[in-house]
């Protein structure tokens, strides 16, 4: 037999229930969506500054409904671990360098590592801001990753404790590289001995002599203080280092549509900032290295750079079957690169 409930008590109970449900749902509505954005470089780098800008812009455009937490300097994860963390959903966003995607099985990304494939940022942007770049980002989907944008860093310089003028000067040097088979082939083509190391371990490896030298855009070299442990730097601009900004696909697809739209807009704005900062910072970093007086900066003559190019362009053919002939030819077409015309 059920007990009769007195109507005023019932009404009060329902009111309390409704009020607490309203409270709970407004608390839910107010709790921001957290995006953990992990990266391996310093805060005052092009990527570091662009990530901070994205956090600010995302908060503005979503009116605080999204909070981007930026973790710089390999604070959370080193190179290899950050990819795993993204796939597992422990972080939601990364911007690894393009050289770091091949270990996921997307070897086509190593096309960006080919020496001398881009003459300048103009050439590069034809790819990163065009259909070839977009189709490369699409290849990440099968790995549970959505590519949102490309962010520039810059063209690389070589450094070591001996002058690097002629091709022969690289012979026998242990050179730190990122985890890319193309970069491995590049160093071997110069007679150097490539060694893959996480970015966070590079300064110490140079300091202790585990490796003799490395390649970097100036902004990375300077902000990691590598110039303090490298006596010579050669402005070879022989290759490019840039980033793909990526998110965990499941997380991204699960966001409310209006939030995704706002974040996409924030990404467009941040990409512009990233690219402007990269251009400026790399110029300034070289000047700062020079001003430090710790590293001698050498700019190869046209003839020396041509010889370096001649030694390195065969890497394209050597790596074509790994990268995929199709993507290689698509980039040659965009940039009018003809390896036979050397
Ligand atoms: C490196 O490992 O040298 C770079 O990928 C670091 C970075 O993210 O710029």
Short mmCIF file of C-alpha atoms in Angstrom, two decimals, residues 11-164:
data_model
loop_
_atom_site.label_atom_id
_atom_site.label_comp_id
_atom_site.label_asym_id
_atom_site.label_seq_id
_atom_site.Cartn_x
_atom_site.Cartn_y
_atom_site.Cartn_z
CA UNK A 11 5.36 20.49 -4.58
CA UNK A 12 8.28 21.60 -2.35
CA UNK A 13 10.20 18.45 -3.24
CA UNK A 14 9.70 19.01 -6.93
CA UNK A 15 10.80 22.63 -6.59
CA UNK A 16 14.00 21.61 -4.77
CA UNK A 17 14.71 19.00 -7.45
CA UNK A 18 14.12 21.47 -10.28
CA UNK A 19 16.33 24.08 -8.60
CA UNK A 20 19.20 21.67 -8.09
CA UNK A 21 18.90 20.43 -11.68
CA UNK A 22 19.02 24.01 -12.93
CA UNK A 23 22.10 24.67 -10.77
CA UNK A 24 23.84 21.56 -12.02
CA UNK A 25 23.12 22.35 -15.65
CA UNK A 26 24.25 25.96 -15.31
CA UNK A 27 27.47 24.76 -13.64
CA UNK A 28 27.92 22.40 -16.58
CA UNK A 29 27.23 25.20 -19.02
CA UNK A 30 29.81 27.34 -17.31
CA UNK A 31 32.59 24.77 -16.98
CA UNK A 32 34.94 25.58 -19.85
CA UNK A 33 36.09 22.98 -22.32
CA UNK A 34 39.78 22.44 -21.63
CA UNK A 35 42.26 22.04 -24.47
CA UNK A 36 45.70 20.97 -23.35
CA UNK A 37 48.20 22.18 -25.95
CA UNK A 38 51.62 20.64 -25.44
CA UNK A 39 54.81 21.57 -27.28
CA UNK A 40 58.55 21.11 -27.00
CA UNK A 41 60.01 24.56 -27.69
CA UNK A 42 60.48 27.68 -25.56
CA UNK A 43 57.68 30.18 -24.93
CA UNK A 44 59.53 32.92 -26.86
CA UNK A 45 59.68 31.00 -30.14
CA UNK A 46 57.36 31.34 -33.13
CA UNK A 47 55.43 28.22 -32.07
CA UNK A 48 55.41 29.23 -28.40
CA UNK A 49 54.08 32.70 -29.19
CA UNK A 50 51.49 31.42 -31.67
CA UNK A 51 50.22 28.86 -29.14
CA UNK A 52 49.78 31.63 -26.56
CA UNK A 53 47.98 33.76 -29.12
CA UNK A 54 45.68 30.87 -30.01
CA UNK A 55 44.80 30.40 -26.34
CA UNK A 56 43.85 34.08 -26.06
CA UNK A 57 41.93 34.17 -29.33
CA UNK A 58 40.08 30.92 -28.56
CA UNK A 59 38.93 32.35 -25.22
CA UNK A 60 37.76 35.56 -26.91
CA UNK A 61 35.91 33.93 -29.78
CA UNK A 62 34.22 31.30 -27.63
CA UNK A 63 33.45 33.87 -24.90
CA UNK A 64 35.32 31.82 -22.35
CA UNK A 65 33.68 28.52 -23.18
CA UNK A 66 37.08 27.12 -24.19
CA UNK A 67 40.21 27.36 -22.09
CA UNK A 68 43.44 26.46 -23.85
CA UNK A 69 46.22 25.48 -21.47
CA UNK A 70 49.63 25.72 -23.13
CA UNK A 71 52.44 23.49 -21.84
CA UNK A 72 55.75 24.55 -23.45
CA UNK A 73 59.32 23.23 -23.31
CA UNK A 74 58.52 19.47 -23.23
CA UNK A 75 57.09 20.16 -19.77
CA UNK A 76 54.44 17.46 -20.27
CA UNK A 77 55.84 15.27 -23.03
CA UNK A 78 58.91 14.91 -25.23
CA UNK A 79 58.69 14.51 -29.02
CA UNK A 80 57.67 10.88 -29.32
CA UNK A 81 55.54 10.80 -26.20
CA UNK A 82 53.48 13.83 -27.20
CA UNK A 83 52.19 12.04 -30.32
CA UNK A 84 51.11 9.08 -28.21
CA UNK A 85 49.52 11.40 -25.67
CA UNK A 86 47.51 13.07 -28.43
CA UNK A 87 46.27 9.77 -29.81
CA UNK A 88 45.31 8.61 -26.33
CA UNK A 89 43.55 11.90 -25.62
CA UNK A 90 45.80 12.86 -22.67
CA UNK A 91 46.35 16.15 -24.51
CA UNK A 92 44.06 17.57 -27.16
CA UNK A 93 46.38 19.71 -29.29
CA UNK A 94 49.99 19.70 -30.50
CA UNK A 95 52.07 21.37 -33.18
CA UNK A 96 54.87 18.89 -33.90
CA UNK A 97 57.34 19.65 -36.61
CA UNK A 98 56.48 18.09 -39.96
CA UNK A 99 59.49 15.80 -39.58
CA UNK A 100 57.82 14.00 -36.69
CA UNK A 101 54.80 12.51 -38.44
CA UNK A 102 56.47 9.67 -40.32
CA UNK A 103 56.80 7.48 -37.20
CA UNK A 104 52.97 7.47 -37.18
CA UNK A 105 53.16 5.84 -40.59
CA UNK A 106 52.45 9.03 -42.55
CA UNK A 107 55.75 9.06 -44.39
CA UNK A 108 54.57 11.60 -46.97
CA UNK A 109 55.23 14.35 -44.42
CA UNK A 110 58.96 13.80 -44.82
CA UNK A 111 58.67 15.52 -48.18
CA UNK A 112 59.02 18.79 -46.24
CA UNK A 113 62.45 17.63 -45.03
CA UNK A 114 63.91 17.24 -48.50
CA UNK A 115 66.89 19.53 -48.80
CA UNK A 116 66.47 22.54 -51.10
CA UNK A 117 62.88 21.62 -52.03
CA UNK A 118 61.64 25.14 -51.22
CA UNK A 119 63.57 28.22 -52.26
CA UNK A 120 61.76 30.51 -49.86
CA UNK A 121 58.55 31.04 -47.87
CA UNK A 122 56.68 31.85 -51.09
CA UNK A 123 57.42 28.43 -52.49
CA UNK A 124 56.54 26.82 -49.20
CA UNK A 125 53.20 28.61 -48.82
CA UNK A 126 52.09 27.41 -52.25
CA UNK A 127 52.15 23.97 -50.64
CA UNK A 128 51.14 24.61 -47.04
CA UNK A 129 48.34 26.99 -47.99
CA UNK A 130 47.19 25.06 -51.05
CA UNK A 131 45.56 21.75 -52.03
CA UNK A 132 48.71 19.62 -51.61
CA UNK A 133 49.05 20.72 -47.99
CA UNK A 134 45.37 20.03 -47.36
CA UNK A 135 45.53 16.54 -48.82
CA UNK A 136 48.53 15.75 -46.62
CA UNK A 137 46.64 16.83 -43.51
CA UNK A 138 43.76 14.54 -44.52
CA UNK A 139 46.13 11.56 -44.32
CA UNK A 140 46.33 12.04 -40.55
CA UNK A 141 42.63 11.23 -40.06
CA UNK A 142 43.22 7.49 -40.22
CA UNK A 143 45.59 7.91 -37.26
CA UNK A 144 42.90 9.54 -35.13
CA UNK A 145 44.33 13.00 -35.74
CA UNK A 146 42.78 16.06 -37.39
CA UNK A 147 45.15 18.57 -38.97
CA UNK A 148 44.04 22.17 -38.53
CA UNK A 149 46.83 24.27 -39.98
CA UNK A 150 50.47 24.62 -40.89
CA UNK A 151 52.56 27.05 -38.88
CA UNK A 152 55.92 28.25 -40.16
CA UNK A 153 59.16 28.17 -38.36
CA UNK A 154 61.94 28.66 -40.87
CA UNK A 155 64.87 27.64 -42.97
CA UNK A 156 67.64 25.76 -41.21
CA UNK A 157 71.24 26.62 -40.51
CA UNK A 158 73.95 24.08 -39.76
CA UNK A 159 76.11 24.34 -36.66
CA UNK A 160 79.15 22.58 -35.18
CA UNK A 161 82.41 23.35 -33.46
CA UNK A 162 84.31 23.62 -36.71
CA UNK A 163 83.69 25.92 -39.65
CA UNK A 164 81.19 24.51 -42.15
#
